[in-house]
Amino acid sequence: MDTYNLKPEHMRAPEHLNENEIRKSLDELDSKIKILQGRANATTADSNNTYHEHIAALEAKRALIAKKLENTSGHTEGTWSEIKKGLDDLTDGIKKIF
């Protein structure tokens, strides 16, 4: 019997992942979820399986990891918007000179 607790509330995301590792992890979780959904659909209705619990747990973990990507991307977007604003200011300054 598997003693691993597959409840969604027990899932946690790894702490130290860079953006590429986060994206890779999300892709791997998507693949695992898709496989488990296929297995759950292929089993009989009265079978004693934990596919749905496992799917829910993986989806909870995926959401936690995706939140980390949003936090990382938000910082990057802020940086890019600052650069764009700086370039726009520079462009306006050059237009005023000529």
Short mmCIF file of N, CA and C in Angstrom, two decimals:
data_model
loop_
_atom_site.label_atom_id
_atom_site.label_comp_id
_atom_site.label_asym_id
_atom_site.label_seq_id
_atom_site.Cartn_x
_atom_site.Cartn_y
_atom_site.Cartn_z
N MET A 1 0.84 -1.19 0.00
CA MET A 1 0.00 0.00 0.00
C MET A 1 0.88 1.25 0.00
N ASP A 2 0.54 2.18 -0.81
CA ASP A 2 1.28 3.43 -0.91
C ASP A 2 0.95 4.32 0.29
N THR A 3 1.98 4.77 1.00
CA THR A 3 1.75 5.61 2.17
C THR A 3 1.88 7.09 1.86
N TYR A 4 2.18 7.41 0.63
CA TYR A 4 2.31 8.82 0.23
C TYR A 4 0.95 9.47 0.24
N ASN A 5 0.84 10.59 0.93
CA ASN A 5 -0.44 11.28 1.06
C ASN A 5 -0.65 12.18 -0.15
N LEU A 6 -1.65 11.85 -0.96
CA LEU A 6 -1.87 12.56 -2.22
C LEU A 6 -2.91 13.66 -2.12
N LYS A 7 -3.16 14.17 -0.95
CA LYS A 7 -4.17 15.22 -0.80
C LYS A 7 -3.62 16.55 -1.31
N PRO A 8 -4.45 17.30 -2.04
CA PRO A 8 -3.99 18.57 -2.61
C PRO A 8 -3.45 19.55 -1.56
N GLU A 9 -4.01 19.56 -0.38
CA GLU A 9 -3.56 20.51 0.63
C GLU A 9 -2.17 20.18 1.17
N HIS A 10 -1.65 19.00 0.85
CA HIS A 10 -0.31 18.61 1.31
C HIS A 10 0.77 18.87 0.27
N MET A 11 0.38 19.38 -0.88
CA MET A 11 1.34 19.64 -1.94
C MET A 11 2.13 20.91 -1.65
N ARG A 12 3.36 20.91 -2.10
CA ARG A 12 4.19 22.11 -1.97
C ARG A 12 5.08 22.22 -3.19
N ALA A 13 5.49 23.42 -3.49
CA ALA A 13 6.34 23.66 -4.66
C ALA A 13 7.79 23.76 -4.21
N PRO A 14 8.73 23.32 -5.04
CA PRO A 14 10.14 23.48 -4.72
C PRO A 14 10.48 24.96 -4.55
N GLU A 15 11.38 25.24 -3.65
CA GLU A 15 11.71 26.63 -3.32
C GLU A 15 12.68 27.29 -4.30
N HIS A 16 13.70 26.58 -4.72
CA HIS A 16 14.79 27.22 -5.46
C HIS A 16 14.80 26.78 -6.92
N LEU A 17 13.89 27.34 -7.69
CA LEU A 17 13.84 27.05 -9.12
C LEU A 17 14.00 28.35 -9.90
N ASN A 18 14.79 28.28 -10.97
CA ASN A 18 14.86 29.46 -11.83
C ASN A 18 13.73 29.38 -12.84
N GLU A 19 13.60 30.37 -13.70
CA GLU A 19 12.45 30.44 -14.61
C GLU A 19 12.40 29.25 -15.57
N ASN A 20 13.56 28.83 -16.10
CA ASN A 20 13.58 27.69 -17.01
C ASN A 20 13.17 26.41 -16.29
N GLU A 21 13.64 26.23 -15.06
CA GLU A 21 13.27 25.04 -14.29
C GLU A 21 11.79 25.04 -13.95
N ILE A 22 11.24 26.21 -13.69
CA ILE A 22 9.80 26.32 -13.41
C ILE A 22 9.01 25.90 -14.64
N ARG A 23 9.40 26.40 -15.80
CA ARG A 23 8.69 26.05 -17.04
C ARG A 23 8.79 24.55 -17.33
N LYS A 24 9.97 23.97 -17.12
CA LYS A 24 10.16 22.54 -17.33
C LYS A 24 9.29 21.74 -16.36
N SER A 25 9.25 22.17 -15.12
CA SER A 25 8.43 21.49 -14.11
C SER A 25 6.95 21.55 -14.48
N LEU A 26 6.49 22.70 -14.96
CA LEU A 26 5.10 22.83 -15.37
C LEU A 26 4.78 21.90 -16.54
N ASP A 27 5.70 21.80 -17.49
CA ASP A 27 5.49 20.90 -18.63
C ASP A 27 5.41 19.44 -18.16
N GLU A 28 6.30 19.06 -17.24
CA GLU A 28 6.29 17.69 -16.74
C GLU A 28 5.01 17.40 -15.97
N LEU A 29 4.56 18.35 -15.17
CA LEU A 29 3.31 18.15 -14.43
C LEU A 29 2.12 18.05 -15.38
N ASP A 30 2.10 18.87 -16.42
CA ASP A 30 1.03 18.79 -17.41
C ASP A 30 0.97 17.40 -18.04
N SER A 31 2.15 16.86 -18.37
CA SER A 31 2.22 15.51 -18.96
C SER A 31 1.70 14.46 -17.99
N LYS A 32 2.12 14.54 -16.74
CA LYS A 32 1.68 13.57 -15.74
C LYS A 32 0.17 13.63 -15.53
N ILE A 33 -0.35 14.85 -15.47
CA ILE A 33 -1.79 15.03 -15.27
C ILE A 33 -2.56 14.44 -16.45
N LYS A 34 -2.07 14.68 -17.67
CA LYS A 34 -2.74 14.17 -18.86
C LYS A 34 -2.75 12.63 -18.86
N ILE A 35 -1.63 12.02 -18.48
CA ILE A 35 -1.55 10.56 -18.42
C ILE A 35 -2.53 10.01 -17.39
N LEU A 36 -2.55 10.63 -16.21
CA LEU A 36 -3.45 10.16 -15.15
C LEU A 36 -4.92 10.33 -15.54
N GLN A 37 -5.23 11.42 -16.24
CA GLN A 37 -6.62 11.61 -16.69
C GLN A 37 -7.02 10.52 -17.68
N GLY A 38 -6.08 10.14 -18.54
CA GLY A 38 -6.35 9.04 -19.47
C GLY A 38 -6.56 7.73 -18.76
N ARG A 39 -5.76 7.46 -17.74
CA ARG A 39 -5.91 6.23 -16.97
C ARG A 39 -7.23 6.23 -16.21
N ALA A 40 -7.59 7.38 -15.64
CA ALA A 40 -8.84 7.46 -14.89
C ALA A 40 -10.03 7.22 -15.80
N ASN A 41 -9.96 7.72 -17.02
CA ASN A 41 -11.05 7.52 -17.98
C ASN A 41 -11.13 6.08 -18.47
N ALA A 42 -9.99 5.38 -18.43
CA ALA A 42 -9.95 4.02 -18.94
C ALA A 42 -10.38 2.98 -17.90
N THR A 43 -10.46 3.35 -16.63
CA THR A 43 -10.81 2.39 -15.59
C THR A 43 -12.33 2.30 -15.44
N THR A 44 -12.77 1.22 -14.85
CA THR A 44 -14.21 1.04 -14.64
C THR A 44 -14.69 1.95 -13.53
N ALA A 45 -15.97 2.23 -13.53
CA ALA A 45 -16.54 3.19 -12.59
C ALA A 45 -16.42 2.74 -11.14
N ASP A 46 -16.49 1.45 -10.88
CA ASP A 46 -16.47 0.99 -9.49
C ASP A 46 -15.09 0.55 -9.02
N SER A 47 -14.06 0.80 -9.80
CA SER A 47 -12.72 0.38 -9.40
C SER A 47 -12.19 1.25 -8.27
N ASN A 48 -11.34 0.68 -7.48
CA ASN A 48 -10.77 1.39 -6.34
C ASN A 48 -9.43 1.98 -6.77
N ASN A 49 -9.45 3.17 -7.35
CA ASN A 49 -8.19 3.81 -7.76
C ASN A 49 -8.12 5.20 -7.14
N THR A 50 -6.91 5.74 -7.16
CA THR A 50 -6.70 7.07 -6.59
C THR A 50 -6.27 8.06 -7.67
N TYR A 51 -6.60 7.76 -8.91
CA TYR A 51 -6.18 8.66 -10.00
C TYR A 51 -6.72 10.07 -9.81
N HIS A 52 -7.99 10.18 -9.44
CA HIS A 52 -8.58 11.52 -9.29
C HIS A 52 -7.92 12.29 -8.15
N GLU A 53 -7.60 11.60 -7.07
CA GLU A 53 -6.90 12.27 -5.96
C GLU A 53 -5.51 12.69 -6.39
N HIS A 54 -4.84 11.81 -7.12
CA HIS A 54 -3.49 12.13 -7.59
C HIS A 54 -3.53 13.30 -8.56
N ILE A 55 -4.51 13.32 -9.45
CA ILE A 55 -4.66 14.43 -10.40
C ILE A 55 -4.88 15.74 -9.64
N ALA A 56 -5.76 15.72 -8.66
CA ALA A 56 -6.04 16.93 -7.88
C ALA A 56 -4.78 17.41 -7.15
N ALA A 57 -4.00 16.47 -6.63
CA ALA A 57 -2.77 16.85 -5.93
C ALA A 57 -1.76 17.46 -6.90
N LEU A 58 -1.60 16.86 -8.08
CA LEU A 58 -0.67 17.40 -9.06
C LEU A 58 -1.12 18.76 -9.58
N GLU A 59 -2.43 18.94 -9.74
CA GLU A 59 -2.93 20.24 -10.18
C GLU A 59 -2.69 21.31 -9.12
N ALA A 60 -2.81 20.94 -7.85
CA ALA A 60 -2.51 21.89 -6.77
C ALA A 60 -1.04 22.27 -6.79
N LYS A 61 -0.17 21.27 -6.99
CA LYS A 61 1.26 21.55 -7.06
C LYS A 61 1.58 22.43 -8.27
N ARG A 62 0.93 22.14 -9.39
CA ARG A 62 1.15 22.94 -10.60
C ARG A 62 0.75 24.38 -10.37
N ALA A 63 -0.36 24.60 -9.67
CA ALA A 63 -0.81 25.97 -9.39
C ALA A 63 0.21 26.71 -8.53
N LEU A 64 0.78 26.02 -7.56
CA LEU A 64 1.80 26.65 -6.71
C LEU A 64 3.04 27.03 -7.51
N ILE A 65 3.45 26.14 -8.39
CA ILE A 65 4.63 26.42 -9.22
C ILE A 65 4.32 27.53 -10.22
N ALA A 66 3.13 27.52 -10.79
CA ALA A 66 2.74 28.56 -11.74
C ALA A 66 2.72 29.93 -11.07
N LYS A 67 2.34 29.97 -9.81
CA LYS A 67 2.34 31.23 -9.06
C LYS A 67 3.76 31.77 -8.95
N LYS A 68 4.75 30.88 -8.78
CA LYS A 68 6.14 31.31 -8.73
C LYS A 68 6.57 31.92 -10.06
N LEU A 69 6.09 31.33 -11.16
CA LEU A 69 6.43 31.85 -12.48
C LEU A 69 5.81 33.23 -12.68
N GLU A 70 4.58 33.43 -12.21
CA GLU A 70 3.95 34.74 -12.30
C GLU A 70 4.75 35.78 -11.53
N ASN A 71 5.24 35.40 -10.35
CA ASN A 71 6.04 36.33 -9.55
C ASN A 71 7.34 36.67 -10.26
N THR A 72 7.96 35.67 -10.88
CA THR A 72 9.20 35.88 -11.62
C THR A 72 8.94 36.74 -12.85
N SER A 73 7.87 36.43 -13.59
CA SER A 73 7.54 37.17 -14.81
C SER A 73 7.14 38.60 -14.48
N GLY A 74 6.44 38.80 -13.38
CA GLY A 74 6.03 40.14 -12.99
C GLY A 74 7.23 41.04 -12.77
N HIS A 75 8.27 40.49 -12.17
CA HIS A 75 9.49 41.26 -11.96
C HIS A 75 10.13 41.58 -13.31
N THR A 76 10.14 40.62 -14.20
CA THR A 76 10.74 40.84 -15.51
C THR A 76 9.95 41.87 -16.30
N GLU A 77 8.62 41.79 -16.26
CA GLU A 77 7.80 42.76 -16.98
C GLU A 77 8.02 44.17 -16.45
N GLY A 78 8.18 44.31 -15.15
CA GLY A 78 8.45 45.61 -14.57
C GLY A 78 9.76 46.17 -15.07
N THR A 79 10.76 45.32 -15.17
CA THR A 79 12.06 45.73 -15.68
C THR A 79 11.96 46.16 -17.14
N TRP A 80 11.24 45.37 -17.95
CA TRP A 80 11.09 45.71 -19.36
C TRP A 80 10.30 47.00 -19.53
N SER A 81 9.28 47.21 -18.71
CA SER A 81 8.51 48.45 -18.84
C SER A 81 9.35 49.66 -18.46
N GLU A 82 10.24 49.50 -17.48
CA GLU A 82 11.15 50.59 -17.11
C GLU A 82 12.11 50.90 -18.26
N ILE A 83 12.62 49.86 -18.90
CA ILE A 83 13.52 50.05 -20.05
C ILE A 83 12.78 50.75 -21.19
N LYS A 84 11.56 50.29 -21.47
CA LYS A 84 10.76 50.91 -22.54
C LYS A 84 10.48 52.38 -22.23
N LYS A 85 10.14 52.68 -20.99
CA LYS A 85 9.89 54.06 -20.59
C LYS A 85 11.14 54.91 -20.78
N GLY A 86 12.30 54.36 -20.41
CA GLY A 86 13.56 55.06 -20.59
C GLY A 86 13.85 55.34 -22.05
N LEU A 87 13.58 54.36 -22.91
CA LEU A 87 13.79 54.55 -24.35
C LEU A 87 12.82 55.58 -24.92
N ASP A 88 11.57 55.54 -24.46
CA ASP A 88 10.60 56.54 -24.92
C ASP A 88 11.01 57.94 -24.50
N ASP A 89 11.50 58.09 -23.28
CA ASP A 89 11.99 59.39 -22.82
C ASP A 89 13.18 59.86 -23.64
N LEU A 90 14.07 58.92 -23.95
CA LEU A 90 15.24 59.26 -24.77
C LEU A 90 14.81 59.68 -26.17
N THR A 91 13.83 58.97 -26.74
CA THR A 91 13.32 59.32 -28.06
C THR A 91 12.70 60.72 -28.05
N ASP A 92 11.91 61.02 -27.01
CA ASP A 92 11.31 62.34 -26.91
C ASP A 92 12.38 63.42 -26.78
N GLY A 93 13.42 63.12 -26.01
CA GLY A 93 14.51 64.08 -25.85
C GLY A 93 15.21 64.37 -27.16
N ILE A 94 15.45 63.31 -27.94
CA ILE A 94 16.10 63.49 -29.24
C ILE A 94 15.22 64.28 -30.19
N LYS A 95 13.90 64.03 -30.17
CA LYS A 95 12.98 64.77 -31.04
C LYS A 95 12.97 66.25 -30.68
N LYS A 96 13.09 66.58 -29.40
CA LYS A 96 13.10 67.98 -28.98
C LYS A 96 14.37 68.69 -29.45
N ILE A 97 15.46 67.94 -29.52
CA ILE A 97 16.72 68.54 -29.97
C ILE A 97 16.64 68.92 -31.44
N PHE A 98 16.02 68.06 -32.26
CA PHE A 98 15.95 68.32 -33.70
C PHE A 98 14.65 68.96 -33.98
#
